[in-house]
PDB file of C-alpha atoms in Angstrom:
ATOM      1  CA  MET A 145      81.064  78.493 106.488  1.00 48.00           C
ATOM      2  CA  THR A 146      84.382  77.146 105.188  1.00 44.00           C
ATOM      3  CA  SER A 147      87.740  77.792 106.796  1.00 44.00           C
ATOM      4  CA  THR A 148      91.306  77.718 105.505  1.00 41.00           C
ATOM      5  CA  ALA A 149      94.407  78.506 107.531  1.00 42.00           C
ATOM      6  CA  ILE A 150      98.076  78.880 106.576  1.00 35.00           C
ATOM      7  CA  ARG A 151     100.742  78.502 109.233  1.00 36.00           C
ATOM      8  CA  THR A 152     104.546  78.886 108.886  1.00 33.00           C
ATOM      9  CA  THR A 153     107.351  78.558 111.493  1.00 31.00           C
ATOM     10  CA  ALA A 154     110.957  79.763 111.517  1.00 28.00           C
ATOM     11  CA  ARG A 155     112.018  76.243 112.505  1.00 27.00           C
ATOM     12  CA  ALA A 156     109.876  73.959 110.420  1.00 25.00           C
ATOM     13  CA  THR A 157     106.792  73.742 108.273  1.00 25.00           C
ATOM     14  CA  LEU A 158     104.015  71.612 109.669  1.00 25.00           C
ATOM     15  CA  GLY A 159     100.922  70.274 107.939  1.00 26.00           C
ATOM     16  CA  VAL A 160      97.884  70.206 110.196  1.00 25.00           C
ATOM     17  CA  ALA A 161      94.325  69.244 109.265  1.00 26.00           C
ATOM     18  CA  LEU A 162      91.729  71.873 110.151  1.00 28.00           C
ATOM     19  CA  MET A 163      88.240  71.412 108.681  1.00 28.00           C
ATOM     20  CA  THR A 164      89.695  70.095 105.390  1.00 26.00           C
ATOM     21  CA  ALA A 165      92.145  73.045 105.282  1.00 32.00           C
ATOM     22  CA  ALA A 166      95.939  73.189 105.561  1.00 29.00           C
ATOM     23  CA  THR A 167      97.455  75.235 108.379  1.00 36.00           C
ATOM     24  CA  PHE A 168     101.037  76.533 108.779  1.00 35.00           C
ATOM     25  CA  LEU A 169     102.668  78.435 111.653  1.00 39.00           C
ATOM     26  CA  GLN A 170     105.099  81.320 111.444  1.00 45.00           C
ATOM     27  CA  GLY A 171     107.081  82.732 114.329  1.00 49.00           C
ATOM     28  CA  CYS A 172     107.603  86.510 114.433  1.00 52.00           C
ATOM     29  CA  PHE A 173     109.151  88.953 116.877  1.00 46.00           C
ATOM     30  CA  LEU A 174     107.792  92.242 118.239  1.00 48.00           C
ATOM     31  CA  GLY A 175     110.643  93.861 120.139  1.00 53.00           C
ATOM     32  CA  ASP A 176     111.744  91.190 122.634  1.00 57.00           C
ATOM     33  CA  VAL A 177     108.396  89.382 122.402  1.00 74.00           C
ATOM     34  CA  HIS A 178     108.168  86.263 120.242  1.00 86.00           C
ATOM     35  CA  LEU A 179     104.775  85.853 118.567  1.00 96.00           C
ATOM     36  CA  GLU A 180     103.354  82.931 116.659  1.00 98.00           C
ATOM     37  CA  GLN A 181     101.446  83.973 113.537  1.00 97.00           C
ATOM     38  CA  GLU A 182      98.719  82.334 111.485  1.00 98.00           C
ATOM     39  CA  THR A 183      96.674  83.460 108.493  1.00 98.00           C
ATOM     40  CA  ARG A 184      93.168  82.062 108.172  1.00 98.00           C
ATOM     41  CA  SER A 185      90.531  82.425 105.456  1.00 98.00           C
ATOM     42  CA  VAL A 186      86.838  82.284 106.293  1.00 98.00           C
ATOM     43  CA  GLU A 187      83.846  82.544 103.968  1.00 98.00           C
ATOM     44  CA  VAL A 188      80.347  83.519 105.098  1.00 97.00           C
ATOM     45  CA  ALA A 189      77.099  83.654 103.123  1.00 98.00           C
ATOM     46  CA  HIS A 190      76.285  87.219 102.106  1.00 98.00           C
ATOM     47  CA  VAL A 191      73.103  89.018 103.171  1.00 98.00           C
ATOM     48  CA  ALA A 192      72.505  92.147 101.119  1.00 98.00           C
ATOM     49  CA  ALA A 193      72.250  95.630 102.663  1.00 98.00           C
ATOM     50  CA  ARG A 194      73.199  94.558 106.187  1.00 98.00           C
ATOM     51  CA  PRO A 195      75.767  96.140 108.536  1.00 98.00           C
ATOM     52  CA  ILE A 196      79.228  94.796 109.291  1.00 98.00           C
ATOM     53  CA  ASP A 197      80.855  95.128 112.712  1.00 98.00           C
ATOM     54  CA  VAL A 198      84.566  94.347 113.217  1.00 98.00           C
ATOM     55  CA  THR A 199      86.354  94.471 116.581  1.00 98.00           C
ATOM     56  CA  THR A 200      90.018  93.629 117.035  1.00 98.00           C
ATOM     57  CA  ASN A 201      93.248  94.744 118.666  1.00 96.00           C
ATOM     58  CA  ASN A 202      96.821  95.153 117.433  1.00 97.00           C
ATOM     59  CA  GLY A 203      95.863  94.777 113.799  1.00 98.00           C
ATOM     60  CA  ARG A 204      94.739  96.659 110.722  1.00 98.00           C
ATOM     61  CA  VAL A 205      91.208  96.351 109.340  1.00 98.00           C
ATOM     62  CA  ASP A 206      90.458  96.689 105.621  1.00 98.00           C
ATOM     63  CA  VAL A 207      86.832  96.275 104.473  1.00 99.00           C
ATOM     64  CA  ALA A 208      85.897  96.827 100.819  1.00 98.00           C
ATOM     65  CA  ALA A 209      83.043  96.152  98.449  1.00 98.00           C
ATOM     66  CA  ASP A 210      84.044  93.748  95.684  1.00 98.00           C
ATOM     67  CA  ARG A 211      81.722  93.002  92.748  1.00 94.00           C
ATOM     68  CA  THR A 212      83.699  89.853  91.897  1.00 97.00           C
ATOM     69  CA  VAL A 213      82.620  87.988  95.057  1.00 98.00           C
ATOM     70  CA  ASP A 214      79.192  86.659  96.017  1.00 98.00           C
ATOM     71  CA  LYS A 215      80.139  85.822  99.612  1.00 98.00           C
ATOM     72  CA  VAL A 216      81.865  87.541 102.508  1.00 98.00           C
ATOM     73  CA  VAL A 217      85.541  86.607 102.266  1.00 98.00           C
ATOM     74  CA  ILE A 218      87.528  87.183 105.452  1.00 98.00           C
ATOM     75  CA  LYS A 219      91.304  86.926 105.718  1.00 98.00           C
ATOM     76  CA  ALA A 220      92.429  87.027 109.341  1.00 98.00           C
ATOM     77  CA  THR A 221      96.063  87.196 110.461  1.00 98.00           C
ATOM     78  CA  VAL A 222      96.259  86.116 114.107  1.00 98.00           C
ATOM     79  CA  LYS A 223      99.297  86.660 116.340  1.00 98.00           C
ATOM     80  CA  ALA A 224      99.680  84.976 119.737  1.00 98.00           C
ATOM     81  CA  ARG A 225     102.409  84.502 122.326  1.00 97.00           C
ATOM     82  CA  THR A 226     102.466  80.707 122.206  1.00 97.00           C
ATOM     83  CA  PRO A 227     101.510  77.996 119.711  1.00 98.00           C
ATOM     84  CA  GLU A 228      98.926  76.763 122.194  1.00 98.00           C
ATOM     85  CA  ARG A 229      97.220  80.157 122.466  1.00 98.00           C
ATOM     86  CA  LEU A 230      97.334  80.555 118.683  1.00 98.00           C
ATOM     87  CA  ALA A 231      95.630  77.190 118.204  1.00 98.00           C
ATOM     88  CA  GLN A 232      92.929  78.078 120.742  1.00 98.00           C
ATOM     89  CA  ALA A 233      92.208  81.559 119.375  1.00 98.00           C
ATOM     90  CA  LYS A 234      89.032  81.449 117.296  1.00 98.00           C
ATOM     91  CA  VAL A 235      88.136  83.830 114.472  1.00 98.00           C
ATOM     92  CA  THR A 236      84.372  84.421 114.639  1.00 98.00           C
ATOM     93  CA  ALA A 237      81.930  85.621 111.993  1.00 98.00           C
ATOM     94  CA  THR A 238      78.277  85.444 113.035  1.00 98.00           C
ATOM     95  CA  ARG A 239      75.044  87.311 112.298  1.00 98.00           C
ATOM     96  CA  ASP A 240      72.790  88.885 114.885  1.00 97.00           C
ATOM     97  CA  GLY A 241      69.001  88.890 114.827  1.00 97.00           C
ATOM     98  CA  GLN A 242      68.890  91.758 112.322  1.00 95.00           C
ATOM     99  CA  GLY A 243      71.381  90.122 109.962  1.00 97.00           C
ATOM    100  CA  ALA A 244      74.394  92.257 110.884  1.00 98.00           C
ATOM    101  CA  LEU A 245      77.709  90.438 110.449  1.00 98.00           C
ATOM    102  CA  ILE A 246      79.811  90.471 113.637  1.00 98.00           C
ATOM    103  CA  VAL A 247      83.510  89.706 113.100  1.00 98.00           C
ATOM    104  CA  GLY A 248      86.081  89.286 115.855  1.00 98.00           C
ATOM    105  CA  VAL A 249      88.353  86.912 117.777  1.00 98.00           C
ATOM    106  CA  GLU A 250      87.621  84.739 120.808  1.00 98.00           C
ATOM    107  CA  TRP A 251      90.829  84.444 122.824  1.00 98.00           C
ATOM    108  CA  PRO A 252      91.691  81.688 125.297  1.00 98.00           C
ATOM    109  CA  GLY A 253      90.902  82.936 128.787  1.00 97.00           C
ATOM    110  CA  GLY A 254      88.489  85.500 127.345  1.00 97.00           C
ATOM    111  CA  ARG A 255      91.038  88.174 126.415  1.00 96.00           C
ATOM    112  CA  PRO A 256      94.283  88.687 124.456  1.00 97.00           C
ATOM    113  CA  GLN A 257      97.599  88.912 126.250  1.00 97.00           C
ATOM    114  CA  ASN A 258     100.082  91.743 125.675  1.00 95.00           C
ATOM    115  CA  ASN A 259     100.950  92.255 121.978  1.00 96.00           C
ATOM    116  CA  GLU A 260      98.525  89.600 120.774  1.00 98.00           C
ATOM    117  CA  GLY A 261      96.159  90.690 118.030  1.00 98.00           C
ATOM    118  CA  CYS A 262      94.507  90.057 114.698  1.00 98.00           C
ATOM    119  CA  ALA A 263      94.393  91.913 111.374  1.00 98.00           C
ATOM    120  CA  PHE A 264      91.416  91.590 109.018  1.00 99.00           C
ATOM    121  CA  ASP A 265      91.075  91.952 105.238  1.00 98.00           C
ATOM    122  CA  ILE A 266      87.408  91.579 104.287  1.00 99.00           C
ATOM    123  CA  ARG A 267      85.789  91.602 100.838  1.00 98.00           C
ATOM    124  CA  LEU A 268      82.021  91.455 100.337  1.00 98.00           C
ATOM    125  CA  PRO A 269      79.428  92.456  97.730  1.00 98.00           C
ATOM    126  CA  ASP A 270      78.015  95.301  99.854  1.00 98.00           C
ATOM    127  CA  ALA A 271      77.296  96.503 103.375  1.00 98.00           C
ATOM    128  CA  SER A 272      74.880  99.111 104.690  1.00 98.00           C
ATOM    129  CA  GLY A 273      76.345 100.284 107.982  1.00 98.00           C
ATOM    130  CA  VAL A 274      79.933  99.836 109.175  1.00 98.00           C
ATOM    131  CA  ARG A 275      81.484  99.774 112.635  1.00 98.00           C
ATOM    132  CA  ILE A 276      85.198  99.112 113.060  1.00 98.00           C
ATOM    133  CA  ASP A 277      87.154  99.301 116.299  1.00 98.00           C
ATOM    134  CA  THR A 278      90.843  98.436 116.573  1.00 97.00           C
ATOM    135  CA  SER A 279      93.101  99.341 119.460  1.00 90.00           C
ATOM    136  CA  ASN A 280      96.255  99.574 117.343  1.00 94.00           C
ATOM    137  CA  GLY A 281      96.152  99.525 113.558  1.00 97.00           C
ATOM    138  CA  GLU A 282      95.127 101.185 110.321  1.00 98.00           C
ATOM    139  CA  VAL A 283      91.475 101.262 109.195  1.00 98.00           C
ATOM    140  CA  ARG A 284      90.461 101.290 105.510  1.00 98.00           C
ATOM    141  CA  VAL A 285      86.896 101.268 104.136  1.00 98.00           C
ATOM    142  CA  SER A 286      85.926 101.412 100.462  1.00 98.00           C
ATOM    143  CA  GLY A 287      82.725 101.263  98.428  1.00 98.00           C
ATOM    144  CA  LEU A 288      80.265 100.737 101.294  1.00 98.00           C
ATOM    145  CA  SER A 289      77.179 102.629 102.480  1.00 98.00           C
ATOM    146  CA  GLY A 290      75.157 103.644 105.532  1.00 98.00           C
ATOM    147  CA  VAL A 291      76.501 105.059 108.783  1.00 98.00           C
ATOM    148  CA  ALA A 292      80.194 104.297 109.341  1.00 98.00           C
ATOM    149  CA  GLU A 293      81.743 104.471 112.823  1.00 98.00           C
ATOM    150  CA  LEU A 294      85.511 103.974 112.590  1.00 98.00           C
ATOM    151  CA  ASN A 295      87.917 104.011 115.536  1.00 98.00           C
ATOM    152  CA  SER A 296      91.620 103.336 116.006  1.00 97.00           C
ATOM    153  CA  SER A 297      93.791 104.062 119.006  1.00 90.00           C
ATOM    154  CA  ASN A 298      96.925 104.217 116.873  1.00 94.00           C
ATOM    155  CA  GLY A 299      96.694 104.211 113.088  1.00 97.00           C
ATOM    156  CA  GLY A 300      95.482 106.126 110.074  1.00 98.00           C
ATOM    157  CA  ILE A 301      91.914 105.946 108.735  1.00 98.00           C
ATOM    158  CA  THR A 302      91.098 105.990 105.007  1.00 98.00           C
ATOM    159  CA  VAL A 303      87.597 106.047 103.496  1.00 98.00           C
ATOM    160  CA  THR A 304      86.789 106.083  99.777  1.00 98.00           C
ATOM    161  CA  ARG A 305      83.491 106.095  97.856  1.00 98.00           C
ATOM    162  CA  HIS A 306      81.154 105.869 100.814  1.00 98.00           C
ATOM    163  CA  ASP A 307      77.417 106.393 100.295  1.00 98.00           C
ATOM    164  CA  GLY A 308      76.435 107.671 103.728  1.00 98.00           C
ATOM    165  CA  SER A 309      77.872 109.457 106.737  1.00 98.00           C
ATOM    166  CA  VAL A 310      81.248 108.735 108.347  1.00 98.00           C
ATOM    167  CA  ASN A 311      82.574 109.380 111.831  1.00 98.00           C
ATOM    168  CA  ALA A 312      86.294 108.559 112.081  1.00 98.00           C
ATOM    169  CA  ARG A 313      88.480 108.932 115.166  1.00 98.00           C
ATOM    170  CA  THR A 314      92.114 108.044 115.783  1.00 97.00           C
ATOM    171  CA  SER A 315      94.492 108.942 118.579  1.00 92.00           C
ATOM    172  CA  ASN A 316      97.539 108.942 116.322  1.00 95.00           C
ATOM    173  CA  GLY A 317      97.351 108.974 112.536  1.00 97.00           C
ATOM    174  CA  ALA A 318      96.081 110.778 109.467  1.00 98.00           C
ATOM    175  CA  VAL A 319      92.446 110.726 108.356  1.00 98.00           C
ATOM    176  CA  GLU A 320      91.734 110.739 104.619  1.00 98.00           C
ATOM    177  CA  MET A 321      88.290 110.611 103.009  1.00 98.00           C
ATOM    178  CA  SER A 322      87.146 110.951  99.420  1.00 98.00           C
ATOM    179  CA  ASP A 323      83.690 110.875  97.843  1.00 98.00           C
ATOM    180  CA  VAL A 324      81.559 110.651 100.991  1.00 98.00           C
ATOM    181  CA  SER A 325      77.933 111.512 100.212  1.00 98.00           C
ATOM    182  CA  GLY A 326      76.809 112.215 103.785  1.00 98.00           C
ATOM    183  CA  ASP A 327      78.065 114.045 106.847  1.00 98.00           C
ATOM    184  CA  VAL A 328      81.725 113.723 107.824  1.00 98.00           C
ATOM    185  CA  GLY A 329      83.338 113.679 111.247  1.00 98.00           C
ATOM    186  CA  ALA A 330      87.139 113.374 111.180  1.00 98.00           C
ATOM    187  CA  HIS A 331      89.160 113.666 114.378  1.00 98.00           C
ATOM    188  CA  SER A 332      92.795 112.907 115.162  1.00 97.00           C
ATOM    189  CA  SER A 333      94.943 113.663 118.177  1.00 92.00           C
ATOM    190  CA  ASN A 334      98.070 113.675 116.009  1.00 95.00           C
ATOM    191  CA  GLY A 335      97.783 113.660 112.222  1.00 97.00           C
ATOM    192  CA  GLY A 336      96.591 115.566 109.188  1.00 98.00           C
ATOM    193  CA  ILE A 337      93.030 115.454 107.846  1.00 98.00           C
ATOM    194  CA  HIS A 338      92.107 115.518 104.156  1.00 98.00           C
ATOM    195  CA  VAL A 339      88.449 115.371 103.087  1.00 98.00           C
ATOM    196  CA  ALA A 340      87.665 115.575  99.363  1.00 98.00           C
ATOM    197  CA  GLY A 341      84.232 115.379  97.791  1.00 97.00           C
ATOM    198  CA  ALA A 342      82.194 115.773 101.001  1.00 98.00           C
ATOM    199  CA  GLY A 343      78.472 115.980 100.313  1.00 97.00           C
ATOM    200  CA  GLY A 344      77.207 116.929 103.773  1.00 97.00           C
ATOM    201  CA  ARG A 345      78.231 118.650 106.980  1.00 97.00           C
ATOM    202  CA  VAL A 346      81.919 118.424 107.877  1.00 98.00           C
ATOM    203  CA  SER A 347      83.595 118.481 111.286  1.00 98.00           C
ATOM    204  CA  ALA A 348      87.389 118.100 111.169  1.00 98.00           C
ATOM    205  CA  LYS A 349      89.656 118.492 114.184  1.00 98.00           C
ATOM    206  CA  THR A 350      93.277 117.610 114.865  1.00 98.00           C
ATOM    207  CA  SER A 351      95.757 118.547 117.557  1.00 93.00           C
ATOM    208  CA  ASN A 352      98.751 118.392 115.242  1.00 95.00           C
ATOM    209  CA  GLY A 353      98.485 118.491 111.445  1.00 97.00           C
ATOM    210  CA  GLY A 354      97.024 120.354 108.521  1.00 98.00           C
ATOM    211  CA  ILE A 355      93.388 120.177 107.403  1.00 98.00           C
ATOM    212  CA  ARG A 356      92.025 120.364 103.862  1.00 98.00           C
ATOM    213  CA  VAL A 357      88.286 120.124 103.149  1.00 98.00           C
ATOM    214  CA  VAL A 358      86.799 120.140  99.637  1.00 98.00           C
ATOM    215  CA  LEU A 359      82.998 120.150  99.368  1.00 97.00           C
ATOM    216  CA  THR A 360      80.996 118.843  96.440  1.00 97.00           C
ATOM    217  CA  ASP A 361      79.260 121.362  94.201  1.00 95.00           C
ATOM    218  CA  SER A 362      75.909 120.600  95.861  1.00 96.00           C
ATOM    219  CA  ALA A 363      77.045 120.683  99.511  1.00 96.00           C
ATOM    220  CA  PRO A 364      75.666 123.652 101.530  1.00 94.00           C
ATOM    221  CA  GLY A 365      77.833 123.025 104.608  1.00 95.00           C
ATOM    222  CA  PRO A 366      78.357 123.894 107.347  1.00 97.00           C
ATOM    223  CA  VAL A 367      82.053 123.169 107.856  1.00 98.00           C
ATOM    224  CA  ARG A 368      83.982 123.260 111.113  1.00 98.00           C
ATOM    225  CA  ALA A 369      87.727 122.761 110.804  1.00 98.00           C
ATOM    226  CA  GLU A 370      90.136 123.215 113.698  1.00 98.00           C
ATOM    227  CA  SER A 371      93.843 122.491 114.064  1.00 98.00           C
ATOM    228  CA  SER A 372      96.168 123.267 116.939  1.00 94.00           C
ATOM    229  CA  ASN A 373      99.233 123.197 114.692  1.00 96.00           C
ATOM    230  CA  GLY A 374      98.868 123.268 110.901  1.00 98.00           C
ATOM    231  CA  ASP A 375      97.362 125.082 107.929  1.00 98.00           C
ATOM    232  CA  VAL A 376      93.624 124.885 107.251  1.00 98.00           C
ATOM    233  CA  VAL A 377      92.301 125.043 103.671  1.00 98.00           C
ATOM    234  CA  LEU A 378      88.629 125.065 102.648  1.00 98.00           C
ATOM    235  CA  VAL A 379      87.406 124.713  99.064  1.00 96.00           C
ATOM    236  CA  LEU A 380      83.707 125.629  98.951  1.00 94.00           C
ATOM    237  CA  GLY A 381      81.347 124.935  96.068  1.00 92.00           C
ATOM    238  CA  PRO A 382      78.576 127.092  94.592  1.00 91.00           C
ATOM    239  CA  SER A 383      75.903 125.649  96.926  1.00 92.00           C
ATOM    240  CA  PHE A 384      77.743 126.544 100.136  1.00 93.00           C
ATOM    241  CA  LYS A 385      75.981 129.178 102.234  1.00 92.00           C
ATOM    242  CA  GLY A 386      76.016 130.709 105.691  1.00 93.00           C
ATOM    243  CA  ARG A 387      78.301 132.776 107.840  1.00 94.00           C
ATOM    244  CA  LEU A 388      81.948 131.718 107.766  1.00 96.00           C
ATOM    245  CA  LYS A 389      84.346 132.654 110.560  1.00 97.00           C
ATOM    246  CA  LEU A 390      88.096 132.367 109.932  1.00 98.00           C
ATOM    247  CA  GLY A 391      90.915 132.796 112.441  1.00 98.00           C
ATOM    248  CA  THR A 392      94.509 132.022 113.345  1.00 98.00           C
ATOM    249  CA  ASP A 393      96.645 132.861 116.359  1.00 97.00           C
ATOM    250  CA  ASN A 394      99.945 132.730 114.504  1.00 97.00           C
ATOM    251  CA  GLY A 395      99.622 133.046 110.740  1.00 97.00           C
ATOM    252  CA  SER A 396      97.378 134.803 108.238  1.00 97.00           C
ATOM    253  CA  VAL A 397      93.943 134.480 106.650  1.00 97.00           C
ATOM    254  CA  LYS A 398      93.991 134.072 102.873  1.00 95.00           C
ATOM    255  CA  MET A 399      90.925 134.508 100.663  1.00 88.00           C
ATOM    256  CA  ASP A 400      89.742 136.121  97.470  1.00 77.00           C
ATOM    257  CA  PRO A 401      86.010 136.917  97.695  1.00 64.00           C
ATOM    258  CA  ALA A 402      86.190 138.300  94.156  1.00 63.00           C
ATOM    259  CA  GLN A 403      86.349 134.673  93.010  1.00 64.00           C
ATOM    260  CA  ALA A 404      82.679 134.387  93.865  1.00 56.00           C
ATOM    261  CA  GLY A 405      81.519 137.912  92.962  1.00 61.00           C
ATOM    262  CA  THR A 406      78.339 138.891  94.798  1.00 68.00           C
ATOM    263  CA  HIS A 407      78.094 135.403  96.270  1.00 78.00           C
ATOM    264  CA  VAL A 408      80.353 136.458  99.176  1.00 87.00           C
ATOM    265  CA  ARG A 409      80.093 139.486 101.416  1.00 87.00           C
ATOM    266  CA  VAL A 410      82.987 140.439 103.727  1.00 89.00           C
ATOM    267  CA  VAL A 411      81.525 141.393 107.119  1.00 91.00           C
ATOM    268  CA  SER A 412      84.933 142.011 108.701  1.00 93.00           C
ATOM    269  CA  GLN A 413      88.530 141.292 107.808  1.00 92.00           C
ATOM    270  CA  LYS A 414      91.909 141.495 109.544  1.00 95.00           C
ATOM    271  CA  ARG A 415      95.239 139.809 108.912  1.00 95.00           C
ATOM    272  CA  THR A 416      94.482 136.976 111.325  1.00 97.00           C
ATOM    273  CA  SER A 417      90.684 136.832 111.177  1.00 97.00           C
ATOM    274  CA  ALA A 418      87.684 137.357 108.934  1.00 95.00           C
ATOM    275  CA  LEU A 419      83.920 136.963 108.926  1.00 94.00           C
ATOM    276  CA  LEU A 420      82.131 136.263 105.650  1.00 93.00           C
ATOM    277  CA  ALA A 421      78.495 135.964 104.658  1.00 92.00           C
ATOM    278  CA  VAL A 422      78.130 133.464 101.830  1.00 90.00           C
ATOM    279  CA  GLY A 423      74.972 133.168  99.758  1.00 83.00           C
ATOM    280  CA  PRO A 424      72.163 135.609  99.012  1.00 71.00           C
ATOM    281  CA  ASP A 425      69.938 134.708 101.981  1.00 65.00           C
ATOM    282  CA  THR A 426      72.527 134.546 104.775  1.00 61.00           C
ATOM    283  CA  GLU A 427      71.177 135.535 108.183  1.00 60.00           C
ATOM    284  CA  ALA A 428      73.091 136.429 111.312  1.00 53.00           C
ATOM    285  CA  GLY A 429      71.324 133.654 113.222  1.00 54.00           C
ATOM    286  CA  SER A 430      72.101 130.870 110.748  1.00 66.00           C
ATOM    287  CA  GLU A 431      74.468 128.042 111.653  1.00 80.00           C
ATOM    288  CA  GLU A 432      78.044 129.268 111.406  1.00 94.00           C
ATOM    289  CA  SER A 433      80.959 127.581 109.660  1.00 97.00           C
ATOM    290  CA  THR A 434      84.415 127.992 111.186  1.00 98.00           C
ATOM    291  CA  ALA A 435      88.016 127.402 110.167  1.00 98.00           C
ATOM    292  CA  GLY A 436      90.790 128.048 112.667  1.00 98.00           C
ATOM    293  CA  THR A 437      94.281 127.111 113.754  1.00 98.00           C
ATOM    294  CA  SER A 438      96.573 128.057 116.587  1.00 96.00           C
ATOM    295  CA  ASN A 439      99.686 127.950 114.428  1.00 97.00           C
ATOM    296  CA  GLY A 440      99.374 128.182 110.631  1.00 98.00           C
ATOM    297  CA  ASP A 441      97.507 129.888 107.807  1.00 98.00           C
ATOM    298  CA  VAL A 442      93.802 129.665 107.020  1.00 98.00           C
ATOM    299  CA  GLU A 443      92.824 129.745 103.347  1.00 97.00           C
ATOM    300  CA  VAL A 444      89.400 129.722 101.704  1.00 96.00           C
ATOM    301  CA  ARG A 445      88.791 129.167  97.998  1.00 94.00           C
ATOM    302  CA  PHE A 446      85.400 129.643  96.353  1.00 91.00           C
ATOM    303  CA  VAL A 447      84.170 127.670  93.367  1.00 85.00           C
ATOM    304  CA  ILE A 448      81.295 129.386  91.584  1.00 68.00           C
ATOM    305  CA  GLN A 449      81.122 127.131  88.519  1.00 64.00           C
ATOM    306  CA  ALA A 450      80.258 123.458  88.963  1.00 58.00           C
ATOM    307  CA  GLY A 451      83.028 121.021  88.157  1.00 58.00           C
ATOM    308  CA  THR A 452      85.924 123.470  88.463  1.00 55.00           C
ATOM    309  CA  HIS A 453      87.412 122.330  91.802  1.00 55.00           C
TER     310      HIS A 453
END
């Protein structure tokens, strides 16, 4: 492992030796709290098709596959309340017995103080399995595979080109996913949800924001989309099947079953609700898809020809 750190201060620039690397300190302010800041670069030997696990607080996490690198390249931006605590904070990158890469920070005293944190930008050839947990920051994942568990207490979550399933949760922020081959779970307490190119089951729920779900042509569903305050839009491909229940407390249901011809049968329909049977072999006991909102419209669009989303 090699390590490089860059440190800059508002008062002066200091050169410090750290494992043959230069380090500079920078002071920054968060409200009335003065924080020292340092950016460090760490490289770790890559092990193909292994999981990556990142845990941090008060910082964004961005993990992406990069074909131009043959190692794991980690850029960590550490913020601490004093120069002494910054110097003692240790960025860690180790592998467990199964080869999973565990990335985090060891803080002096065993825990960060108020407002202290670390942001991570990580590039690696591949990863099969992703777990990211940050208490306050954005999460971005791109080009990886396997099961992804992504959590933020306060920040948006973005996933692109993921070969596997994704479960993303944030207390405050939007969730955006595109080209996810497996099942999708997207949940926010306050933010919109946009899922495009979902290849498996989809569960999307937000307390405040709109929801838009677009399935791939080969995805059969089911889909469950629920918002407390916002429009819900589903775009369903030719392979989707099952019973589909639509409803809104304050708004209207919008659909055009004629788009799909005999592919869709209207079981019941009112201004604020509808029940559809999609596919030729739909049974009453099959798993039901739902789309609902307390305040907004619900719209369903059917795609009967592949590639016409």
